[in-house]
PDB file of C-alpha atoms in Angstrom:
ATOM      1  CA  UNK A 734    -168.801 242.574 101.446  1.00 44.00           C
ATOM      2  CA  UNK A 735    -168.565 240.071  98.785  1.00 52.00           C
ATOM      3  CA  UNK A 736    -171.068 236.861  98.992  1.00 59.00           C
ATOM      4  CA  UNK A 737    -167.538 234.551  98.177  1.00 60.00           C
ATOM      5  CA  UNK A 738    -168.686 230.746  99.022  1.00 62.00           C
ATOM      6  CA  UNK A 739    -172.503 231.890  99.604  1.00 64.00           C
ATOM      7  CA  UNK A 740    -172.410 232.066  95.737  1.00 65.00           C
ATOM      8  CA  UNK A 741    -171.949 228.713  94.848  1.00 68.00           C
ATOM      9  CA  UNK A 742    -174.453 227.288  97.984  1.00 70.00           C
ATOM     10  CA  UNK A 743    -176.947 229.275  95.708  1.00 73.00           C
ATOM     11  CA  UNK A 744    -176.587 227.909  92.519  1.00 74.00           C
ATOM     12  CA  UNK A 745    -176.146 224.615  93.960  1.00 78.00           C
ATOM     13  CA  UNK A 746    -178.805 222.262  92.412  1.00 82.00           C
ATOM     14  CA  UNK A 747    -180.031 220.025  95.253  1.00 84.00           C
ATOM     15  CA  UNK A 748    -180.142 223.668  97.470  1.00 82.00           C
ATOM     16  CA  UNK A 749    -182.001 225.208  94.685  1.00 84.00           C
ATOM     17  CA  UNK A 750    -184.663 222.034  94.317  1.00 84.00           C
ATOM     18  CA  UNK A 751    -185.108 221.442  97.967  1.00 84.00           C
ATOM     19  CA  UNK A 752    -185.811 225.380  98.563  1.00 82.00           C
ATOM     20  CA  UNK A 753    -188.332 225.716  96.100  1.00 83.00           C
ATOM     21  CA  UNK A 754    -190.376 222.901  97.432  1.00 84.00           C
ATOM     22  CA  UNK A 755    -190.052 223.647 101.207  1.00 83.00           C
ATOM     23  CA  UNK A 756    -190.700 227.417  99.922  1.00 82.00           C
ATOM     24  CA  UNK A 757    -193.559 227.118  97.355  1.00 81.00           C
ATOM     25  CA  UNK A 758    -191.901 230.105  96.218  1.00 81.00           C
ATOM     26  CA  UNK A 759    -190.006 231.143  92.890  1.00 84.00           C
ATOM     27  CA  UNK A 760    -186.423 230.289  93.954  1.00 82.00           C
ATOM     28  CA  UNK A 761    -185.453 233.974  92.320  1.00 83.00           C
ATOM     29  CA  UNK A 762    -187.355 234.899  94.901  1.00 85.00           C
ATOM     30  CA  UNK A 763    -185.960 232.961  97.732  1.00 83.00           C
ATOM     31  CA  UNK A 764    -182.368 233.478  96.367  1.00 84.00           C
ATOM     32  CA  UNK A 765    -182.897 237.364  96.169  1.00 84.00           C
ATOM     33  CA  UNK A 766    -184.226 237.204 100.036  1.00 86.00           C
ATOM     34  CA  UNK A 767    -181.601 235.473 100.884  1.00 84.00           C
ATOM     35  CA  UNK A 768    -178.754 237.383  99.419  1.00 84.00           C
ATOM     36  CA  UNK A 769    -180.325 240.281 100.646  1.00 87.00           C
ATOM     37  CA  UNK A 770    -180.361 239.610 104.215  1.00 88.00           C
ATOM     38  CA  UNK A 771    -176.806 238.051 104.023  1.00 86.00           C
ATOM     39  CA  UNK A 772    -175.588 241.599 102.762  1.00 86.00           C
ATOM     40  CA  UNK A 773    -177.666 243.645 105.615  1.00 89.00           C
ATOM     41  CA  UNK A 774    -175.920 241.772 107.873  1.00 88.00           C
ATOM     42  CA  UNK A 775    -172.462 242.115 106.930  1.00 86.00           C
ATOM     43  CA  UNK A 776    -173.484 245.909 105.964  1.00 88.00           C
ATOM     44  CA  UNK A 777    -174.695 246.111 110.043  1.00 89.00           C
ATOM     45  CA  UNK A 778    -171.442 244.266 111.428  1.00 87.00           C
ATOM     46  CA  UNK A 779    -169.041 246.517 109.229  1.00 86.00           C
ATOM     47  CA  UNK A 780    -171.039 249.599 110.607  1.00 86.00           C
ATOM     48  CA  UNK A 781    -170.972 248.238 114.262  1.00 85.00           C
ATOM     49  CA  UNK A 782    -167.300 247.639 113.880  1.00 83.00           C
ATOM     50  CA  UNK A 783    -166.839 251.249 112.215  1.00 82.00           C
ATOM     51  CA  UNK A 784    -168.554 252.252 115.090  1.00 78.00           C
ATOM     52  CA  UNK A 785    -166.417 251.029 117.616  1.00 76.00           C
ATOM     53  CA  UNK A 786    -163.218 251.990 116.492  1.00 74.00           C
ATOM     54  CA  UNK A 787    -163.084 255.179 117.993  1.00 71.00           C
ATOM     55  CA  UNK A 788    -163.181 253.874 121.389  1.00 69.00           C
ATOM     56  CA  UNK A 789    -160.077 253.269 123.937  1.00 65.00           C
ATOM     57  CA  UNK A 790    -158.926 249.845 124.552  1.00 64.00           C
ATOM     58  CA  UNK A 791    -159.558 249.894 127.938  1.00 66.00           C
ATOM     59  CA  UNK A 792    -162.978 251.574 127.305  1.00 69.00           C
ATOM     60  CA  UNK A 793    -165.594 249.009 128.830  1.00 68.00           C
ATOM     61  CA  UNK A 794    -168.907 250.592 129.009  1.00 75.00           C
ATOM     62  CA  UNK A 795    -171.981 248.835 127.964  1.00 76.00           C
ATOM     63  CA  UNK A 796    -172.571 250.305 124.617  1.00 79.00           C
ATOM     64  CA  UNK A 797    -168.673 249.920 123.498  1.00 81.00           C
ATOM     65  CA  UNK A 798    -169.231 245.985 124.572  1.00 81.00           C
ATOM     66  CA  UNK A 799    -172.985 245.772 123.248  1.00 84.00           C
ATOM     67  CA  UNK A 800    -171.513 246.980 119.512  1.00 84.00           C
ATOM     68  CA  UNK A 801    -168.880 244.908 119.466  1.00 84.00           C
ATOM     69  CA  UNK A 802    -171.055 241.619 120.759  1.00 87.00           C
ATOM     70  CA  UNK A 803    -173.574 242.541 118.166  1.00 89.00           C
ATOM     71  CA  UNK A 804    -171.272 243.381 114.942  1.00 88.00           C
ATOM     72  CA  UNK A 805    -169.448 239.757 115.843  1.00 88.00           C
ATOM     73  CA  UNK A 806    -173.152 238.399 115.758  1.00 90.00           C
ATOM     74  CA  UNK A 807    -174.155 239.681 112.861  1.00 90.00           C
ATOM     75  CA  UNK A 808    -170.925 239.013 111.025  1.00 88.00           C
ATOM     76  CA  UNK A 809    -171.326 235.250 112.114  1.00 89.00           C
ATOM     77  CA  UNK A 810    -175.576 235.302 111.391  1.00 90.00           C
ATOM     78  CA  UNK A 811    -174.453 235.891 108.087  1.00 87.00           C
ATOM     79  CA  UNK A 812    -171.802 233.005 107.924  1.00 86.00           C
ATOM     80  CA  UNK A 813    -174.504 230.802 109.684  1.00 88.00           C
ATOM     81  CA  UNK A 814    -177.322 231.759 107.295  1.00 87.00           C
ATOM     82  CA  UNK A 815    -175.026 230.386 104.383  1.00 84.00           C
ATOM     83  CA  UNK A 816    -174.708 227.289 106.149  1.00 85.00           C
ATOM     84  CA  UNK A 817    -178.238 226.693 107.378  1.00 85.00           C
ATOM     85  CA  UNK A 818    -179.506 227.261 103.663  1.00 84.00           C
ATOM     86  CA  UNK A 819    -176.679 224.571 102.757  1.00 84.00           C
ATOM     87  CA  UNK A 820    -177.518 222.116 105.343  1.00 85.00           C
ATOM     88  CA  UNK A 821    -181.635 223.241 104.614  1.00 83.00           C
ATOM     89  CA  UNK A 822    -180.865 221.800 100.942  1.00 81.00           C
ATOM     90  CA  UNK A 823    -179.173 218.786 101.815  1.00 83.00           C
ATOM     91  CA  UNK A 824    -180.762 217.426 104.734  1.00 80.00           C
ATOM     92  CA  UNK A 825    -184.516 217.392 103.924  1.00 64.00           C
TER      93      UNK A 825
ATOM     94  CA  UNK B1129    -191.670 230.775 106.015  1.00 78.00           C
ATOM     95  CA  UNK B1130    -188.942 228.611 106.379  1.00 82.00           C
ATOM     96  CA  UNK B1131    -186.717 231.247 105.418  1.00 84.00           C
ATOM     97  CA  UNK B1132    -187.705 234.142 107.891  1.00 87.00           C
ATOM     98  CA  UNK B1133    -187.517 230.913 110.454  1.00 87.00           C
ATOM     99  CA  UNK B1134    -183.954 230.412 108.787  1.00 86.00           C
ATOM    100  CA  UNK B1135    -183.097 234.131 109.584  1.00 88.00           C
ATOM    101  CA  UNK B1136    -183.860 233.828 113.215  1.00 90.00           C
ATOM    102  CA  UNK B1137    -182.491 231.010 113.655  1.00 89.00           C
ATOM    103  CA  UNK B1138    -179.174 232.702 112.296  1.00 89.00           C
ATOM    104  CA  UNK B1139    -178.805 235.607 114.059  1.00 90.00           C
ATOM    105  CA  UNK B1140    -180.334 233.927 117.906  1.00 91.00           C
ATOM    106  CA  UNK B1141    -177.536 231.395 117.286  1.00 89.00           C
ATOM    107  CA  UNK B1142    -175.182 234.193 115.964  1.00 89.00           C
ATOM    108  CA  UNK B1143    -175.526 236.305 119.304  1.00 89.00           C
ATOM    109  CA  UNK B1144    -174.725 232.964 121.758  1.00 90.00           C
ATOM    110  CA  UNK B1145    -171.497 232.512 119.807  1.00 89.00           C
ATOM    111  CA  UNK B1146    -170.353 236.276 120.223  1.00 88.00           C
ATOM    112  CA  UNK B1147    -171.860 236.114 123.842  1.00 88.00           C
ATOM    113  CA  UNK B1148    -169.846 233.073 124.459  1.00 87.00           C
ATOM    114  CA  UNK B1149    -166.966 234.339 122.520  1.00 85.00           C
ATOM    115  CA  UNK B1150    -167.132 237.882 124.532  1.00 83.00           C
ATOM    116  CA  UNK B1151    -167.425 235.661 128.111  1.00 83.00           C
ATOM    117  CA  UNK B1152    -164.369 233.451 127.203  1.00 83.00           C
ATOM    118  CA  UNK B1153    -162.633 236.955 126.514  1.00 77.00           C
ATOM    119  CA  UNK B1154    -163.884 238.361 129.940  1.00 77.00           C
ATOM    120  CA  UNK B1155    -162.463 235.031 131.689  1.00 78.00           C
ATOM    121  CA  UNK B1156    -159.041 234.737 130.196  1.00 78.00           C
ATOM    122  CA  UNK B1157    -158.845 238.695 130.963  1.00 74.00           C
ATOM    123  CA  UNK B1158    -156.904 238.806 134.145  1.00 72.00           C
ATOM    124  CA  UNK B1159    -154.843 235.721 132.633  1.00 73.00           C
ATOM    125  CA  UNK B1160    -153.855 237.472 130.110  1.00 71.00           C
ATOM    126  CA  UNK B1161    -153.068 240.419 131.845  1.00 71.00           C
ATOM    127  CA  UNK B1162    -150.961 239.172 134.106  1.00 67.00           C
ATOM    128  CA  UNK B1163    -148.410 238.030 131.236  1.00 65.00           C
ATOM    129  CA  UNK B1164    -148.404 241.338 129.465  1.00 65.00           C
ATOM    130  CA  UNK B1165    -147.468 243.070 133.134  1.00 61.00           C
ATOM    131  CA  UNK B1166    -145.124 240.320 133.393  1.00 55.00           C
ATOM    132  CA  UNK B1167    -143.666 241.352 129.629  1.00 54.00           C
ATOM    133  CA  UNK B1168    -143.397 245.251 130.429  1.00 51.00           C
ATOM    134  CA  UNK B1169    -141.400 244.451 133.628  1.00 50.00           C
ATOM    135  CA  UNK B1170    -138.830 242.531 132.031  1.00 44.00           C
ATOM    136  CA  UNK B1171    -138.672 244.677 129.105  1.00 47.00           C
ATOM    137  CA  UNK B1172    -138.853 248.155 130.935  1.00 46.00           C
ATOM    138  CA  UNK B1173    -135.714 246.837 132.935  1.00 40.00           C
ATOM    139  CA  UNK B1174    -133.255 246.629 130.121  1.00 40.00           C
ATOM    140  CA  UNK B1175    -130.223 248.470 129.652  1.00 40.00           C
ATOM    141  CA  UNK B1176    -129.227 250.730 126.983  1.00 41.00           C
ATOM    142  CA  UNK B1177    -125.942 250.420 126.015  1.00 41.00           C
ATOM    143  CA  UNK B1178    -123.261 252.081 123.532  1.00 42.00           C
ATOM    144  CA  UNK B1179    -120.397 253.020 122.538  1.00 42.00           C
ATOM    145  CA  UNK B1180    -119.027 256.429 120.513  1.00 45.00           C
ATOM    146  CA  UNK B1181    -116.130 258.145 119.644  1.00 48.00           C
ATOM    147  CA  UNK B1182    -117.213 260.605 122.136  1.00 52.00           C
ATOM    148  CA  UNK B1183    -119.310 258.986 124.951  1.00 47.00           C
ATOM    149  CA  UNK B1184    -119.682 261.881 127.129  1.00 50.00           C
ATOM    150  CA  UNK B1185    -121.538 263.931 124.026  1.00 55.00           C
ATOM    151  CA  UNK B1186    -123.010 260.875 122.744  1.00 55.00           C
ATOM    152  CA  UNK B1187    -123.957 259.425 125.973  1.00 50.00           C
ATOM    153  CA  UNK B1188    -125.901 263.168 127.217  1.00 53.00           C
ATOM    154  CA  UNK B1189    -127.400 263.485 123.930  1.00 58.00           C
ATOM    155  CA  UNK B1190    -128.945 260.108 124.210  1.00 59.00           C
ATOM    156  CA  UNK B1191    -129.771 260.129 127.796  1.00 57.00           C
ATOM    157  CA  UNK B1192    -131.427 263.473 127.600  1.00 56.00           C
ATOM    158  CA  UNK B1193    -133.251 261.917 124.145  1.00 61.00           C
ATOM    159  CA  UNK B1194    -134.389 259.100 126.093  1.00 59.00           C
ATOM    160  CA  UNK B1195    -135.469 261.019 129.367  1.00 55.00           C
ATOM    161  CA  UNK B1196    -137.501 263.383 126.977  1.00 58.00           C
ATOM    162  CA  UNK B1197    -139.122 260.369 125.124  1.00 58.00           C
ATOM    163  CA  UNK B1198    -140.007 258.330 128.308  1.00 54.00           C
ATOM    164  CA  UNK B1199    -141.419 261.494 129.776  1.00 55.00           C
ATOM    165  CA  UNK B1200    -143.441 262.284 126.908  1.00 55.00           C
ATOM    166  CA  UNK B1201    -144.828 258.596 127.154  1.00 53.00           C
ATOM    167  CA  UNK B1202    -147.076 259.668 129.600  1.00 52.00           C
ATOM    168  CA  UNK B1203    -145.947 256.038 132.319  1.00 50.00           C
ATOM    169  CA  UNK B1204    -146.803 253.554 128.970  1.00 50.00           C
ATOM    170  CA  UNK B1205    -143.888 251.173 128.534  1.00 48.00           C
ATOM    171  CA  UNK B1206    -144.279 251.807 125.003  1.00 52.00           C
ATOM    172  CA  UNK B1207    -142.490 253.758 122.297  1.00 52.00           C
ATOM    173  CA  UNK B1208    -144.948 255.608 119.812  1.00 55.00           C
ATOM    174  CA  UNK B1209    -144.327 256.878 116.235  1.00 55.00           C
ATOM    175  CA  UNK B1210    -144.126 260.824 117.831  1.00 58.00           C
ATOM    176  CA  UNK B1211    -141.563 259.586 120.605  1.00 59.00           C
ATOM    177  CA  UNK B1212    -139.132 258.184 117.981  1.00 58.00           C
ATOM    178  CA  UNK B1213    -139.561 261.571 115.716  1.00 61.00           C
ATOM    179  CA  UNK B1214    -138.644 263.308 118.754  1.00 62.00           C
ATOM    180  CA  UNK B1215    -136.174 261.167 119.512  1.00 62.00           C
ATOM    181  CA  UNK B1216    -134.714 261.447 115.850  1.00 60.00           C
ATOM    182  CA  UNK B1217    -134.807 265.262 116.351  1.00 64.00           C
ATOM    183  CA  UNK B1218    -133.067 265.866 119.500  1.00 60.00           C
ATOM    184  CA  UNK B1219    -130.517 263.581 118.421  1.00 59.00           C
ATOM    185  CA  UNK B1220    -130.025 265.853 114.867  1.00 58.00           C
ATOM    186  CA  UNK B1221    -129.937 268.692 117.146  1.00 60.00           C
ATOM    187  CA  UNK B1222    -126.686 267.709 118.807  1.00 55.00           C
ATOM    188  CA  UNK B1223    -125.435 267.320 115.865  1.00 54.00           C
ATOM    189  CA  UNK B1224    -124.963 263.525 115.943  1.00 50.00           C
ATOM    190  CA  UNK B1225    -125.776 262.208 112.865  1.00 47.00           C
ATOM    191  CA  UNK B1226    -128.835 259.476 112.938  1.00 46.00           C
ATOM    192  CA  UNK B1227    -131.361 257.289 110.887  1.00 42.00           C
ATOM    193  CA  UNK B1228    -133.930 255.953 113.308  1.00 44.00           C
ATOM    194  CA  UNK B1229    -136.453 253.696 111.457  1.00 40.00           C
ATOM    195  CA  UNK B1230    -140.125 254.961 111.797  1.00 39.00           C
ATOM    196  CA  UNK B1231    -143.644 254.222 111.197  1.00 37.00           C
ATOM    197  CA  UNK B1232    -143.540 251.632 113.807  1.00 36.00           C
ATOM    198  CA  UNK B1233    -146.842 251.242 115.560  1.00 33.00           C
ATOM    199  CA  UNK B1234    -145.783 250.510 118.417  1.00 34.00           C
ATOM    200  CA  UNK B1235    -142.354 249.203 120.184  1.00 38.00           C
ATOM    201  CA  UNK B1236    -141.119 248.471 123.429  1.00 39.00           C
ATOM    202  CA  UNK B1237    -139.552 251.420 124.930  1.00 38.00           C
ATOM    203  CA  UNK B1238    -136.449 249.811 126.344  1.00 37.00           C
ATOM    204  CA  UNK B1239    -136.447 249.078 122.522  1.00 45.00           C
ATOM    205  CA  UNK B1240    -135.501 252.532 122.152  1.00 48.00           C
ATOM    206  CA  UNK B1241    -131.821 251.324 122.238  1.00 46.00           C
ATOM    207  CA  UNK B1242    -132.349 249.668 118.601  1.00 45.00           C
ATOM    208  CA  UNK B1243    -133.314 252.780 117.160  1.00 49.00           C
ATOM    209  CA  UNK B1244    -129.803 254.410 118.437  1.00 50.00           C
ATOM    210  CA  UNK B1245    -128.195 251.283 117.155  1.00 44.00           C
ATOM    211  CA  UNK B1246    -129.511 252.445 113.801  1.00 46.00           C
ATOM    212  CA  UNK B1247    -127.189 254.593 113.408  1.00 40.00           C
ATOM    213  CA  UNK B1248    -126.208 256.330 109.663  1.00 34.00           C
ATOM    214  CA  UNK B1249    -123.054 256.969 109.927  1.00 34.00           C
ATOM    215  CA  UNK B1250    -121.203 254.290 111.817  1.00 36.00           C
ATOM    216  CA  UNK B1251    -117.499 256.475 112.217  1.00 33.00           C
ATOM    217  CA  UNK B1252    -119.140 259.129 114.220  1.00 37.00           C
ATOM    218  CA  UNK B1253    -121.361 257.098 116.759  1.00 37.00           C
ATOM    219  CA  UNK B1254    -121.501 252.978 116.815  1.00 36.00           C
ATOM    220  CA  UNK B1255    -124.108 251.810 119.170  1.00 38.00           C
ATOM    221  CA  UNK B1256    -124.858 248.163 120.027  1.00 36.00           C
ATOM    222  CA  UNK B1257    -127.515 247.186 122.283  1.00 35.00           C
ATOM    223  CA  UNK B1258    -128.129 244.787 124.705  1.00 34.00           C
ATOM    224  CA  UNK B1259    -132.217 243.581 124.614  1.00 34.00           C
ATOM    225  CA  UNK B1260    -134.255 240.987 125.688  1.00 30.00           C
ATOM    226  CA  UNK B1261    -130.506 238.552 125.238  1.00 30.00           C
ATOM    227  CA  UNK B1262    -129.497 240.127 128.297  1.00 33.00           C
ATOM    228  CA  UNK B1263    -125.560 240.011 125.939  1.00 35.00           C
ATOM    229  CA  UNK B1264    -123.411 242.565 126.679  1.00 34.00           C
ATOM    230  CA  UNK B1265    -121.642 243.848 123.568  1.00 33.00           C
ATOM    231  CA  UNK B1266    -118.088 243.419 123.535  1.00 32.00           C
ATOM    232  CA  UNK B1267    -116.953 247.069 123.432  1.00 31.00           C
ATOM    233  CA  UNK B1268    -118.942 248.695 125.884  1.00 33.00           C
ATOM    234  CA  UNK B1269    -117.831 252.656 126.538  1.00 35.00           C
ATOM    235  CA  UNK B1270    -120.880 253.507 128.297  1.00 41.00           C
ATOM    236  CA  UNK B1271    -124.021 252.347 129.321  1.00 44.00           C
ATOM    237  CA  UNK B1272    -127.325 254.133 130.318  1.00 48.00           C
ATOM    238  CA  UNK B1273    -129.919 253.008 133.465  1.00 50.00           C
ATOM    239  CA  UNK B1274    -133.438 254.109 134.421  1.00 52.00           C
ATOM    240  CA  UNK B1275    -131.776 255.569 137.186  1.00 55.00           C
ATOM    241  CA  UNK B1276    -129.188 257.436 135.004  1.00 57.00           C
ATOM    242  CA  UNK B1277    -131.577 258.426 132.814  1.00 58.00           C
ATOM    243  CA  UNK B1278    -133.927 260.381 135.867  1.00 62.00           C
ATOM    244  CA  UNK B1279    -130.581 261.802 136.829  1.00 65.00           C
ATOM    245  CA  UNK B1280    -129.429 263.191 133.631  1.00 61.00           C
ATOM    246  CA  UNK B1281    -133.283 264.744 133.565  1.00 65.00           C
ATOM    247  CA  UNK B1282    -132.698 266.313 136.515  1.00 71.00           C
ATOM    248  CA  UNK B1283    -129.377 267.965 135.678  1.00 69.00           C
ATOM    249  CA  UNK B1284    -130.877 269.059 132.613  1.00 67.00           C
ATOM    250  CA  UNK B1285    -133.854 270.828 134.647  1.00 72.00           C
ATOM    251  CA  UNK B1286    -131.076 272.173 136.890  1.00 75.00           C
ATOM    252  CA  UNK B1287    -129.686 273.612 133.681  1.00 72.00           C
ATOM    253  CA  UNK B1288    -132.739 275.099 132.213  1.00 68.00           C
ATOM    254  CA  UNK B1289    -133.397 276.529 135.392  1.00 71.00           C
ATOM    255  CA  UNK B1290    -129.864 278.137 135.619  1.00 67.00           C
TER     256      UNK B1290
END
């Protein structure tokens, strides 16, 4: 559940100067967002992986495979976020 | 703004690579699956082989053992945790001393053969087994097939019915 590289993309200087121009909001405030939704998300995969657990291997129904799509999702939203912020900072 | 736009962006792009990762799953499937089946059949095939001091006590105490496990595996090729306890008891019950090695997952059942291998005490019962090399130990006394193993079942129901 830890934010690992995400950190250091958020103290990152150039990240930090572009956001609060695109923004025209206190970066605390952008940085708190951010963090925040990174965490829901990897709070929703682990649940939706939790979740699935207790079904059979061979158990195919459409919620087992909608839970599992969606946890993967979510666990990769929040990788992406990290790197759209990243790229957000460097390429305007 | 930007950042709610950032979110969205995140999670729409998020759900095509599980979708595409879940589809690439669903394709490679029946690929897959026809190695695995592939796997069992040349593993389920294997013989179980050993040698003991007494191979008529050892060989019914270990047939019976392995009838009991396979039968208890419900058709899976597979050797659970509970089979192997099982195993490990029936095998103290006839008074053959044995260390099988548990908490394995999982194992291959024809596997089963390298838990008797394990044994303790080596004077009393020496197994070697012949796997997935196909080799034939050297000293072979006495050695165990599927087919021996549904017959000593049967004599043992013949027994229990007696």
């Amino acid at each position: 559940m830890g934010l690992g590289s995400s950190g250091a993309v958020f103290i990152d200087q150039k990240v930090i100067d572009t956001l609060s121009r695109v923004t025209h909001v206190p970066i605390q405030l952008d940085m708190v967002f951010l963090v925040i939704v990174i965490l829901i998300f990897r709070q929703i995969s682990f649940k939706l992986t939790e979740a699935t657990k207790g079904a059979g291997k061979d158990d195919h129904s459409f919620s087992v495979v909608f839970r599992s799509i969606s946890s993967c999702a979510f666990g990769l939203a929040s990788v992406i976020l990290v790197a759209a912020t990243l790229y957000l900072g460097y390429a305007d | 703004m930007v950042l709610i736009l950032l979110v969205l962006v995140a999670i729409v792009l998020g759900f095509l690579l599980a979708l595409t990762y879940w589809g690439a799953l669903v394709v490679l499937r029946p690929v897959l699956a026809v190695f695995n089946k592939k796997r069992e059949t040349v593993e389920s095939i294997e013989p179980i082989v050993f040698r003991a001091p007494e191979p008529e006590k050892a060989a019914t105490a270990l047939g019976v053992a392995i009838a009991d496990a396979f039968a208890d595996s419900a058709g899976s090729p597979y050797l659970t945790d509970r089979m192997a306890f099982e195993l490990t008891n029936t095998l103290q019950q006839s008074q053959i001393p044995v260390t099988i090695i548990t908490g394995v997952p999982v194992v291959p059942a024809a596997s089963i053969a390298i838990l008797a291998s394990l044994v303790a005490n080596m004077t009393d019962l020496t197994s070697s087994v012949s796997r997935s090399s196909g080799r034939l130990a050297n000293q072979v006394d006495t050695a165990i097939s599927a087919a021996q193993i549904t017959e000593l079942k049967a004599q043992r129901a013949e027994g229990a019915a007696a």
